[in-house]
Short mmCIF file of C-alpha atoms and ligand atoms in Angstrom, two decimals:
data_model
loop_
_atom_site.label_atom_id
_atom_site.label_comp_id
_atom_site.label_asym_id
_atom_site.label_seq_id
_atom_site.Cartn_x
_atom_site.Cartn_y
_atom_site.Cartn_z
CA UNK X 1 40.83 -2.01 93.65
CA UNK X 2 41.56 -2.62 89.99
CA UNK X 3 39.13 -1.16 87.52
CA UNK X 4 38.18 -4.57 86.15
CA UNK X 5 37.45 -5.93 89.62
CA UNK X 6 35.39 -2.83 90.37
CA UNK X 7 33.32 -3.19 87.20
CA UNK X 8 32.82 -6.93 87.76
CA UNK X 9 31.58 -6.31 91.28
CA UNK X 10 29.21 -3.71 89.93
CA UNK X 11 27.92 -6.10 87.27
CA UNK X 12 27.32 -8.80 89.89
CA UNK X 13 25.06 -6.43 91.76
CA UNK X 14 23.23 -5.39 88.60
CA UNK X 15 22.53 -9.01 87.69
CA UNK X 16 21.42 -9.85 91.23
CA UNK X 17 19.07 -6.86 91.26
CA UNK X 18 17.53 -7.78 87.90
CA UNK X 19 17.08 -11.44 88.91
CA UNK X 20 15.58 -10.56 92.28
CA UNK X 21 12.42 -9.27 90.59
CA UNK X 22 11.46 -12.85 89.81
CA UNK X 23 12.09 -14.17 93.31
CA UNK X 24 9.66 -13.81 96.23
CA UNK X 25 10.21 -10.50 97.96
CA UNK X 26 8.82 -7.16 99.02
CA UNK X 27 8.52 -4.05 96.89
CA UNK X 28 10.25 -2.06 99.61
CA UNK X 29 11.50 -2.45 103.12
CA UNK X 30 9.01 0.19 104.21
CA UNK X 31 10.44 2.45 106.92
CA UNK X 32 9.06 5.88 107.85
CA UNK X 33 11.53 8.76 107.39
CA UNK X 34 12.10 9.32 111.12
CA UNK X 35 13.15 5.68 111.60
CA UNK X 36 15.15 5.44 108.37
CA UNK X 37 17.30 8.40 109.29
CA UNK X 38 18.16 6.67 112.59
CA UNK X 39 19.19 3.33 111.11
CA UNK X 40 21.15 4.57 108.09
CA UNK X 41 24.20 6.77 107.66
CA UNK X 42 24.14 9.37 104.90
CA UNK X 43 26.78 11.70 106.38
CA UNK X 44 29.50 13.03 104.07
CA UNK X 45 32.97 12.27 105.48
CA UNK X 46 35.83 14.75 105.69
CA UNK X 47 38.28 11.98 104.83
CA UNK X 48 37.05 9.55 102.15
CA UNK X 49 35.87 6.05 103.05
CA UNK X 50 37.77 4.49 100.14
CA UNK X 51 36.68 2.53 97.14
CA UNK X 52 35.86 -0.70 98.98
CA UNK X 53 33.26 1.15 101.01
CA UNK X 54 31.55 2.23 97.78
CA UNK X 55 30.06 -1.23 97.47
CA UNK X 56 28.79 -1.15 101.06
CA UNK X 57 26.99 2.07 100.19
CA UNK X 58 25.65 0.63 96.94
CA UNK X 59 24.40 -2.48 98.77
CA UNK X 60 22.72 -0.35 101.40
CA UNK X 61 21.13 1.80 98.71
CA UNK X 62 19.77 -1.19 96.81
CA UNK X 63 18.48 -2.75 100.06
CA UNK X 64 16.56 0.43 100.90
CA UNK X 65 15.25 1.40 97.47
CA UNK X 66 11.76 0.76 96.14
CA UNK X 67 12.03 -2.24 93.80
CA UNK X 68 10.34 -0.57 90.86
CA UNK X 69 11.30 -3.51 88.65
CA UNK X 70 9.05 -5.93 90.56
CA UNK X 71 5.72 -6.89 88.95
CA UNK X 72 3.95 -5.91 92.17
CA UNK X 73 4.97 -2.28 91.60
CA UNK X 74 1.87 -0.63 90.11
CA UNK X 75 1.96 2.77 91.77
CA UNK X 76 2.95 5.52 89.26
CA UNK X 77 2.55 5.58 85.49
CA UNK X 78 5.89 3.83 84.94
CA UNK X 79 7.67 0.74 86.24
CA UNK X 80 9.66 -2.35 85.36
CA UNK X 81 13.03 -2.47 83.71
CA UNK X 82 13.60 -2.34 79.97
CA UNK X 83 17.03 -3.95 79.87
CA UNK X 84 17.93 -2.57 76.45
CA UNK X 85 16.92 0.89 77.63
CA UNK X 86 19.02 0.32 80.72
CA UNK X 87 21.99 -0.54 78.51
CA UNK X 88 21.44 2.74 76.66
CA UNK X 89 21.37 4.60 79.96
CA UNK X 90 24.65 3.03 81.04
CA UNK X 91 26.35 3.73 77.73
CA UNK X 92 25.04 7.31 77.72
CA UNK X 93 26.54 7.84 81.19
CA UNK X 94 29.75 6.12 80.14
CA UNK X 95 30.18 8.27 77.05
CA UNK X 96 29.05 11.31 79.02
CA UNK X 97 28.23 14.24 76.76
CA UNK X 98 25.82 17.09 76.36
CA UNK X 99 23.29 17.27 73.55
CA UNK X 100 23.62 20.97 72.76
CA UNK X 101 25.91 20.80 69.76
CA UNK X 102 26.52 18.38 66.93
CA UNK X 103 30.20 18.84 67.58
CA UNK X 104 29.91 17.27 71.03
CA UNK X 105 27.27 14.65 70.25
CA UNK X 106 27.45 13.79 66.54
CA UNK X 107 25.84 10.35 66.40
CA UNK X 108 23.54 11.08 69.35
CA UNK X 109 22.25 14.13 67.47
CA UNK X 110 21.28 12.02 64.46
CA UNK X 111 19.65 9.53 66.80
CA UNK X 112 17.60 12.18 68.59
CA UNK X 113 16.57 13.71 65.26
CA UNK X 114 15.46 10.28 63.99
CA UNK X 115 13.38 9.69 67.13
CA UNK X 116 11.70 13.09 66.97
CA UNK X 117 10.99 12.62 63.27
CA UNK X 118 9.35 9.24 63.88
CA UNK X 119 7.36 10.34 66.91
CA UNK X 120 6.35 13.45 64.98
CA UNK X 121 5.11 11.29 62.10
CA UNK X 122 3.12 9.16 64.53
CA UNK X 123 1.23 12.19 65.85
CA UNK X 124 0.86 13.64 62.35
CA UNK X 125 3.47 16.42 62.62
CA UNK X 126 5.71 15.50 59.67
CA UNK X 127 8.11 18.35 59.07
CA UNK X 128 7.76 19.80 62.57
CA UNK X 129 10.39 20.28 65.23
CA UNK X 130 10.93 19.06 68.75
CA UNK X 131 13.27 18.22 71.55
CA UNK X 132 13.74 15.60 74.19
CA UNK X 133 12.97 17.35 77.46
CA UNK X 134 13.06 16.70 81.18
CA UNK X 135 9.55 15.23 81.15
CA UNK X 136 5.89 15.82 80.45
CA UNK X 137 5.83 18.73 82.89
CA UNK X 138 8.51 20.49 80.88
CA UNK X 139 6.74 19.52 77.65
CA UNK X 140 3.54 21.17 78.84
CA UNK X 141 5.45 24.30 79.72
CA UNK X 142 7.13 24.34 76.30
CA UNK X 143 3.73 23.95 74.63
CA UNK X 144 2.36 26.91 76.56
CA UNK X 145 5.46 28.99 75.83
CA UNK X 146 4.99 28.31 72.11
CA UNK X 147 1.33 29.32 72.46
CA UNK X 148 2.41 32.53 74.16
CA UNK X 149 4.94 33.36 71.45
CA UNK X 150 2.35 32.86 68.69
CA UNK X 151 -0.39 34.85 70.46
CA UNK X 152 2.01 37.64 71.44
CA UNK X 153 4.79 37.69 68.85
CA UNK X 154 8.19 38.55 70.33
CA UNK X 155 6.93 37.98 73.87
CA UNK X 156 9.96 35.72 74.34
CA UNK X 157 12.02 38.88 73.85
CA UNK X 158 9.81 41.60 75.31
CA UNK X 159 7.87 39.77 78.02
CA UNK X 160 4.12 39.97 78.56
CA UNK X 161 1.44 41.22 80.89
CA UNK X 162 0.29 37.74 81.84
CA UNK X 163 -2.53 38.95 84.05
CA UNK X 164 -4.58 39.66 80.91
CA UNK X 165 -4.18 36.19 79.38
CA UNK X 166 -6.24 33.03 79.75
CA UNK X 167 -5.45 29.36 79.16
CA UNK X 168 -7.81 26.39 79.50
CA UNK X 169 -7.36 22.82 80.67
CA UNK X 170 -9.56 20.02 82.01
CA UNK X 171 -10.31 19.88 85.73
CA UNK X 172 -8.63 16.43 85.76
CA UNK X 173 -5.39 17.57 84.13
CA UNK X 174 -1.93 17.04 85.56
CA UNK X 175 -0.66 19.61 88.06
CA UNK X 176 2.25 20.53 85.81
CA UNK X 177 -0.10 22.70 83.74
CA UNK X 178 -0.60 24.86 86.82
CA UNK X 179 3.18 25.04 87.23
CA UNK X 180 3.45 26.05 83.57
CA UNK X 181 0.89 28.83 84.06
CA UNK X 182 3.11 30.19 86.81
CA UNK X 183 6.35 29.90 84.86
CA UNK X 184 5.07 31.45 81.63
CA UNK X 185 3.76 34.39 83.64
CA UNK X 186 -0.05 34.13 83.54
CA UNK X 187 -0.40 32.78 87.07
CA UNK X 188 -2.59 29.97 88.41
CA UNK X 189 -5.63 32.24 88.47
CA UNK X 190 -5.67 32.64 84.71
CA UNK X 191 -5.70 28.92 84.02
CA UNK X 192 -9.38 28.03 83.63
CA UNK X 193 -10.30 24.52 84.74
CA UNK X 194 -12.95 23.03 82.46
CA UNK X 195 -15.55 20.57 83.77
CA UNK X 196 -15.33 16.93 82.71
CA UNK X 197 -17.99 14.39 81.80
CA UNK X 198 -18.66 11.21 83.79
CA UNK X 199 -15.68 9.52 82.10
CA UNK X 200 -13.25 12.29 83.10
CA UNK X 201 -13.03 13.90 79.63
CA UNK X 202 -13.08 17.67 79.10
CA UNK X 203 -16.54 18.85 78.01
CA UNK X 204 -16.30 20.92 74.79
CA UNK X 205 -19.48 22.90 75.57
CA UNK X 206 -18.09 23.82 79.00
CA UNK X 207 -14.87 24.94 77.28
CA UNK X 208 -16.86 27.28 75.02
CA UNK X 209 -18.64 28.75 78.03
CA UNK X 210 -15.39 29.38 79.90
CA UNK X 211 -13.77 31.00 76.86
CA UNK X 212 -16.74 33.38 76.64
CA UNK X 213 -16.50 34.09 80.37
CA UNK X 214 -12.76 34.85 80.07
CA UNK X 215 -13.42 37.28 77.23
CA UNK X 216 -16.13 38.99 79.29
CA UNK X 217 -13.58 39.44 82.05
CA UNK X 218 -11.34 41.26 79.55
CA UNK X 219 -8.83 38.42 79.19
CA UNK X 220 -7.25 37.17 75.96
CA UNK X 221 -7.65 33.40 75.53
CA UNK X 222 -4.50 32.03 73.88
CA UNK X 223 -4.08 28.32 74.68
CA UNK X 224 -6.05 25.14 75.33
CA UNK X 225 -4.26 22.15 76.83
CA UNK X 226 -5.97 18.79 76.23
CA UNK X 227 -4.97 15.61 78.00
CA UNK X 228 -4.57 12.23 76.31
CA UNK X 229 -4.49 9.89 79.26
CA UNK X 230 -5.28 11.72 82.49
CA UNK X 231 -3.20 10.93 85.54
CA UNK X 232 -5.88 9.39 87.74
CA UNK X 233 -8.47 7.92 85.39
CA UNK X 234 -6.55 7.58 82.13
CA UNK X 235 -9.24 9.56 80.28
CA UNK X 236 -8.69 10.91 76.76
CA UNK X 237 -10.10 14.35 76.03
CA UNK X 238 -11.97 14.65 72.68
CA UNK X 239 -9.10 16.21 70.73
CA UNK X 240 -10.98 16.90 67.51
CA UNK X 241 -13.79 18.86 69.16
CA UNK X 242 -11.42 20.74 71.47
CA UNK X 243 -8.94 21.47 68.69
CA UNK X 244 -11.71 22.87 66.47
CA UNK X 245 -12.84 25.18 69.27
CA UNK X 246 -9.28 26.27 70.03
CA UNK X 247 -8.54 27.15 66.42
CA UNK X 248 -11.91 28.80 65.77
CA UNK X 249 -11.16 31.02 68.77
CA UNK X 250 -7.66 31.79 67.50
CA UNK X 251 -5.90 29.73 70.17
CA UNK X 252 -3.02 27.26 70.27
CA UNK X 253 -3.90 23.62 71.00
CA UNK X 254 -1.34 21.70 73.06
CA UNK X 255 -1.88 18.00 73.83
CA UNK X 256 -0.47 16.53 77.01
CA UNK X 257 0.01 12.94 75.87
CA UNK X 258 2.70 12.25 78.47
CA UNK X 259 0.79 9.18 79.59
CA UNK X 260 -1.42 8.23 76.64
CA UNK X 261 0.85 9.00 73.68
CA UNK X 262 1.81 5.34 73.27
CA UNK X 263 -1.74 4.67 72.06
CA UNK X 264 -0.47 5.96 68.69
CA UNK X 265 1.34 2.66 68.10
CA UNK X 266 -1.83 0.57 68.15
CA UNK X 267 -4.20 0.44 65.17
CA UNK X 268 -7.15 0.01 67.54
CA UNK X 269 -6.12 2.29 70.43
CA UNK X 270 -4.87 5.22 68.36
CA UNK X 271 -8.54 6.19 67.87
CA UNK X 272 -8.38 7.52 71.42
CA UNK X 273 -6.23 10.32 70.04
CA UNK X 274 -8.16 11.12 66.87
CA UNK X 275 -7.56 14.77 66.06
CA UNK X 276 -4.04 14.94 67.53
CA UNK X 277 -2.75 15.58 64.01
CA UNK X 278 -4.65 18.90 64.07
CA UNK X 279 -3.01 20.05 67.29
CA UNK X 280 -0.11 22.51 67.43
CA UNK X 281 2.12 20.76 69.96
CA UNK X 282 2.29 17.48 71.84
CA UNK X 283 4.35 16.03 74.66
CA UNK X 284 4.79 12.29 75.07
CA UNK X 285 6.79 10.48 77.77
CA UNK X 286 8.69 7.40 76.63
CA UNK X 287 9.56 6.80 80.30
CA UNK X 288 5.94 6.02 81.08
CA UNK X 289 4.17 3.30 79.10
CA UNK X 290 7.14 2.55 76.83
CA UNK X 291 9.12 1.69 79.95
CA UNK X 292 12.39 3.55 79.24
CA UNK X 293 14.43 4.48 82.30
CA UNK X 294 13.53 7.94 83.64
CA UNK X 295 13.93 10.46 82.04
CA UNK X 296 12.90 10.09 78.40
CA UNK X 297 10.31 12.50 77.07
CA UNK X 298 9.54 14.13 73.74
CA UNK X 299 8.06 17.54 72.98
CA UNK X 300 6.94 18.12 69.40
CA UNK X 301 5.61 21.15 67.60
CA UNK X 302 4.08 21.38 64.15
CA UNK X 303 5.55 24.80 63.21
CA UNK X 304 9.28 24.38 63.70
CA UNK X 305 10.08 28.11 63.70
CA UNK X 306 8.01 28.70 66.84
CA UNK X 307 10.20 26.47 68.99
CA UNK X 308 13.31 28.14 67.56
CA UNK X 309 11.89 31.53 68.58
CA UNK X 310 11.06 30.36 72.10
CA UNK X 311 14.64 29.11 72.40
CA UNK X 312 16.22 32.17 70.77
CA UNK X 313 18.33 32.83 73.88
CA UNK X 314 20.80 30.39 72.31
CA UNK X 315 21.61 32.91 69.58
CA UNK X 316 23.93 34.82 71.91
CA UNK X 317 25.95 31.74 72.83
CA UNK X 318 28.91 32.24 70.47
CA UNK X 319 30.88 29.85 72.69
CA UNK X 320 28.54 27.02 71.61
CA UNK X 321 26.60 27.67 68.45
CA UNK X 322 28.09 28.45 65.04
CA UNK X 323 26.39 29.11 61.73
CA UNK X 324 28.00 26.11 60.03
CA UNK X 325 26.14 23.52 62.14
CA UNK X 326 22.93 25.52 62.59
CA UNK X 327 20.64 22.72 61.42
CA UNK X 328 22.19 20.12 63.67
CA UNK X 329 22.77 21.91 66.97
CA UNK X 330 19.86 20.65 69.06
CA UNK X 331 20.57 23.21 71.78
CA UNK X 332 18.83 25.78 69.58
CA UNK X 333 15.56 23.93 70.26
CA UNK X 334 15.91 23.42 73.98
CA UNK X 335 15.46 25.43 77.18
CA UNK X 336 18.35 23.51 78.71
CA UNK X 337 22.04 24.13 78.19
CA UNK X 338 23.74 20.95 79.38
CA UNK X 339 21.39 18.12 78.42
CA UNK X 340 21.62 14.38 78.94
CA UNK X 341 21.67 11.94 76.07
CA UNK X 342 18.21 10.48 76.63
CA UNK X 343 17.90 9.52 72.98
CA UNK X 344 20.27 6.55 72.98
CA UNK X 345 18.22 4.32 75.30
CA UNK X 346 15.00 4.97 73.37
CA UNK X 347 16.70 4.39 70.04
CA UNK X 348 18.24 1.08 71.16
CA UNK X 349 14.93 -0.15 72.57
CA UNK X 350 13.00 0.98 69.49
CA UNK X 351 15.51 -0.70 67.16
CA UNK X 352 15.11 -3.88 69.20
CA UNK X 353 11.31 -4.09 69.13
CA UNK X 354 10.16 -1.84 66.28
CA UNK X 355 6.78 -0.13 66.12
CA UNK X 356 5.20 -3.59 66.21
CA UNK X 357 6.81 -4.35 69.56
CA UNK X 358 5.49 -1.13 71.11
CA UNK X 359 2.01 -1.86 69.73
CA UNK X 360 2.08 -5.35 71.23
CA UNK X 361 3.23 -3.97 74.59
CA UNK X 362 0.49 -1.34 74.77
CA UNK X 363 -2.21 -3.82 73.74
CA UNK X 364 -0.93 -6.36 76.25
CA UNK X 365 -1.18 -3.76 79.02
CA UNK X 366 -4.75 -2.86 78.09
CA UNK X 367 -5.60 -6.60 78.10
CA UNK X 368 -4.12 -6.96 81.58
CA UNK X 369 -6.11 -3.95 82.79
CA UNK X 370 -9.24 -5.64 81.34
CA UNK X 371 -8.37 -8.72 83.40
CA UNK X 372 -7.94 -6.71 86.60
CA UNK X 373 -11.22 -4.92 85.97
CA UNK X 374 -13.01 -8.23 85.39
CA UNK X 375 -11.76 -9.47 88.78
CA UNK X 376 -13.01 -6.26 90.43
CA UNK X 377 -16.38 -6.37 88.65
CA UNK X 378 -16.86 -9.98 89.73
CA UNK X 379 -16.35 -9.41 93.47
CA UNK X 380 -19.09 -7.99 95.73
CA UNK X 381 -16.54 -6.25 97.98
CA UNK X 382 -14.85 -4.37 95.16
CA UNK X 383 -16.22 -1.54 93.05
CA UNK X 384 -14.84 0.16 89.91
CA UNK X 385 -14.85 3.94 90.44
CA UNK X 386 -14.46 5.08 86.85
CA UNK X 387 -15.09 3.75 83.34
CA UNK X 388 -11.84 2.70 81.68
CA UNK X 389 -10.30 3.30 78.29
CA UNK X 390 -6.64 2.97 79.30
CA UNK X 391 -4.69 1.00 81.91
CA UNK X 392 -5.56 3.05 85.01
CA UNK X 393 -7.79 0.85 87.15
CA UNK X 394 -9.59 3.00 89.75
CA UNK X 395 -11.58 1.11 92.35
CA UNK X 396 -12.33 0.80 96.05
CA UNK X 397 -13.05 -1.77 98.71
CA UNK X 398 -16.67 -1.90 99.84
CA UNK X 399 -17.28 -3.62 103.20
CA UNK X 400 -20.20 -6.02 103.44
CA UNK X 401 -21.41 -4.26 106.61
CA UNK X 402 -23.33 -1.05 105.91
CA UNK X 403 -22.54 2.24 107.65
CA UNK X 404 -18.73 2.32 107.44
CA UNK X 405 -17.03 5.44 106.07
CA UNK X 406 -15.75 4.24 102.69
CA UNK X 407 -13.09 6.94 102.49
CA UNK X 408 -11.66 5.96 105.88
CA UNK X 409 -11.80 2.27 104.98
CA UNK X 410 -9.99 2.78 101.68
CA UNK X 411 -7.36 5.11 103.14
CA UNK X 412 -6.64 2.45 105.75
CA UNK X 413 -6.62 -0.37 103.17
CA UNK X 414 -4.11 1.51 101.04
CA UNK X 415 -1.89 2.36 104.05
CA UNK X 416 -1.77 -1.31 104.98
CA UNK X 417 -0.96 -2.31 101.41
CA UNK X 418 1.96 0.13 101.59
CA UNK X 419 3.18 -1.13 104.96
CA UNK X 420 2.96 -4.79 103.98
CA UNK X 421 4.83 -3.85 100.80
CA UNK X 422 3.81 -6.95 98.88
CA UNK X 423 2.33 -4.53 96.32
CA UNK X 424 2.52 -0.83 95.71
CA UNK X 425 -0.44 1.08 94.32
CA UNK X 426 -1.47 4.71 94.70
CA UNK X 427 -4.25 6.41 96.61
CA UNK X 428 -6.14 9.17 94.92
CA UNK X 429 -9.48 10.95 94.78
CA UNK X 430 -12.28 11.01 92.25
CA UNK X 431 -14.54 13.84 93.34
CA UNK X 432 -15.05 13.35 97.06
CA UNK X 433 -14.26 9.63 96.96
CA UNK X 434 -10.96 8.10 98.03
CA UNK X 435 -9.97 5.50 95.47
CA UNK X 436 -7.18 3.00 94.94
CA UNK X 437 -5.44 3.33 91.58
CA UNK X 438 -3.38 0.55 90.14
CA UNK X 439 -1.69 1.16 86.83
CA UNK X 440 -0.52 -1.38 84.28
CA UNK X 441 2.73 0.03 82.92
CA UNK X 442 5.27 -2.56 83.94
CA UNK X 443 6.37 -5.46 81.73
CA UNK X 444 6.60 -7.85 84.69
CA UNK X 445 2.86 -7.74 85.43
CA UNK X 446 0.92 -10.90 84.56
CA UNK X 447 -2.64 -12.11 85.13
CA UNK X 448 -1.18 -14.21 87.93
CA UNK X 449 0.42 -11.21 89.70
CA UNK X 450 -2.86 -9.29 89.34
CA UNK X 451 -4.80 -12.20 90.86
CA UNK X 452 -2.38 -12.21 93.78
CA UNK X 453 -2.96 -8.46 94.18
CA UNK X 454 -6.73 -8.95 94.37
CA UNK X 455 -6.25 -11.69 96.99
CA UNK X 456 -4.04 -9.38 99.07
CA UNK X 457 -6.49 -6.52 98.78
CA UNK X 458 -9.47 -8.62 99.82
CA UNK X 459 -7.54 -10.00 102.78
CA UNK X 460 -6.51 -6.53 103.92
CA UNK X 461 -10.00 -5.15 103.27
CA UNK X 462 -11.49 -7.88 105.41
CA UNK X 463 -8.97 -7.13 108.20
CA UNK X 464 -9.93 -3.45 108.14
CA UNK X 465 -13.63 -4.27 108.03
CA UNK X 466 -13.42 -6.64 110.98
CA UNK X 467 -11.21 -4.34 113.07
CA UNK X 468 -8.05 -6.48 112.95
CA UNK X 469 -4.98 -4.47 114.00
CA UNK X 470 -2.20 -3.69 111.52
CA UNK X 471 0.40 -6.38 110.91
CA UNK X 472 3.28 -3.96 111.17
CA UNK X 473 3.63 -0.98 113.44
CA UNK X 474 6.36 1.63 113.51
C1 LIG T 501 -1.04 13.46 82.27
C2 LIG T 501 0.33 13.80 82.74
N1 LIG T 501 0.98 14.82 82.19
C3 LIG T 501 2.21 15.19 82.58
C4 LIG T 501 2.85 14.49 83.57
C5 LIG T 501 4.22 14.93 84.01
O1 LIG T 501 5.16 14.09 83.46
P1 LIG T 501 6.68 14.09 84.02
O2 LIG T 501 6.63 13.38 85.32
O3 LIG T 501 7.40 13.36 82.95
O4 LIG T 501 7.10 15.50 84.16
C6 LIG T 501 2.24 13.39 84.16
C7 LIG T 501 2.93 12.62 85.21
O5 LIG T 501 2.45 11.66 85.72
C8 LIG T 501 0.93 13.05 83.75
O6 LIG T 501 0.27 12.05 84.33
#
């Protein structure tokens, strides 16, 4: 097949996929793993199938994939398709390079530096340093590594006795902070989980108590991780109060703004992150609310030299880094060696819409979440399960008949929503309660699609309540 024919065939599929989001359809052709492995062929041939067969495989892949670009997709903290970002992703793959040296990625380096500068300014870190990383999880780990290096100078070089160290995070934080505790060498046990208030925000007085308890146990507190936009409830920890405590106690303050960082674009919503400018490091995922294709995530630190120290392993790489381009080799600020060009897609999208476009997007999403909440509040069979400040809408179905186990009912409702695949939302817990969490972070969502979601949920809830069997069975 000629190259031009190949590319045209590819483009046809891309256009069909993008257009399909606006036509009636399911979010996924839901098939349990045991069945899917029987009806598909993923074997790797000894002799190649040839280029024509590539399109059969692509078609099969698209048929089977979750249509994350559909407006009914409201499951994780990301969704939809930013077409300019997609173009950046394609061009980045086409021009395939690694971000470690200026030599190999000259214009991309300037682009990434411009993005980090602007995002740094937005969180109040002018003059700091940063890197695009593999995601918020990696950003949290980088923040804790920086904290470790500052509390125990040269620990990057000499190592540490992590069993004597203590870090603190809210009980509703993302699980990546636990992973980070493992990787930086303090272990899960030395990450203290701090109680939250009724809105899911870390309680500063509880933080003070836990710091005192850690000291009594002979541990050295060195880092507090706050969350701006928690995974389940979308809560924003009080950054000012926590930051003041962290610094008064001689600790580093890292802010996990993977989900909520985009609030900084909005004049009204940025108040949720008051005090971020006093923090020491922040991570912020552009692949979440800003809608860039996965992965696109920034880690920023106020004191630039700390990140350079944490990444000092690069100093031995004479085959990559040379003195002459010291200030422009981004690999000196990264834990990765080979690194994708994630900057291009964000830069193109940002140039297209400007700060004003991001602000409008974020405010639109919060307005849509208000609409969904108003529909829930207005219906006797639906109940909000958490106050809201962001676009996480946590609720459950409440049968009219008394005496049913609400956790069983809501687990069943959510399973049926998944199997019907007209919508995709997540199931989670708040305390002991099973809840349904829908998230507005997808540009295709409208009030109309949210109304249709409520109709579907009430219909399924009623089926469960009245003992109707499932529509689909596998
Ligand atoms: C609050 C929070 N922090 C960090 C992460 C991890 O982000 P990533 O998936 O980009 O590693 C998530 C993911 O949902 C999150 O909700």
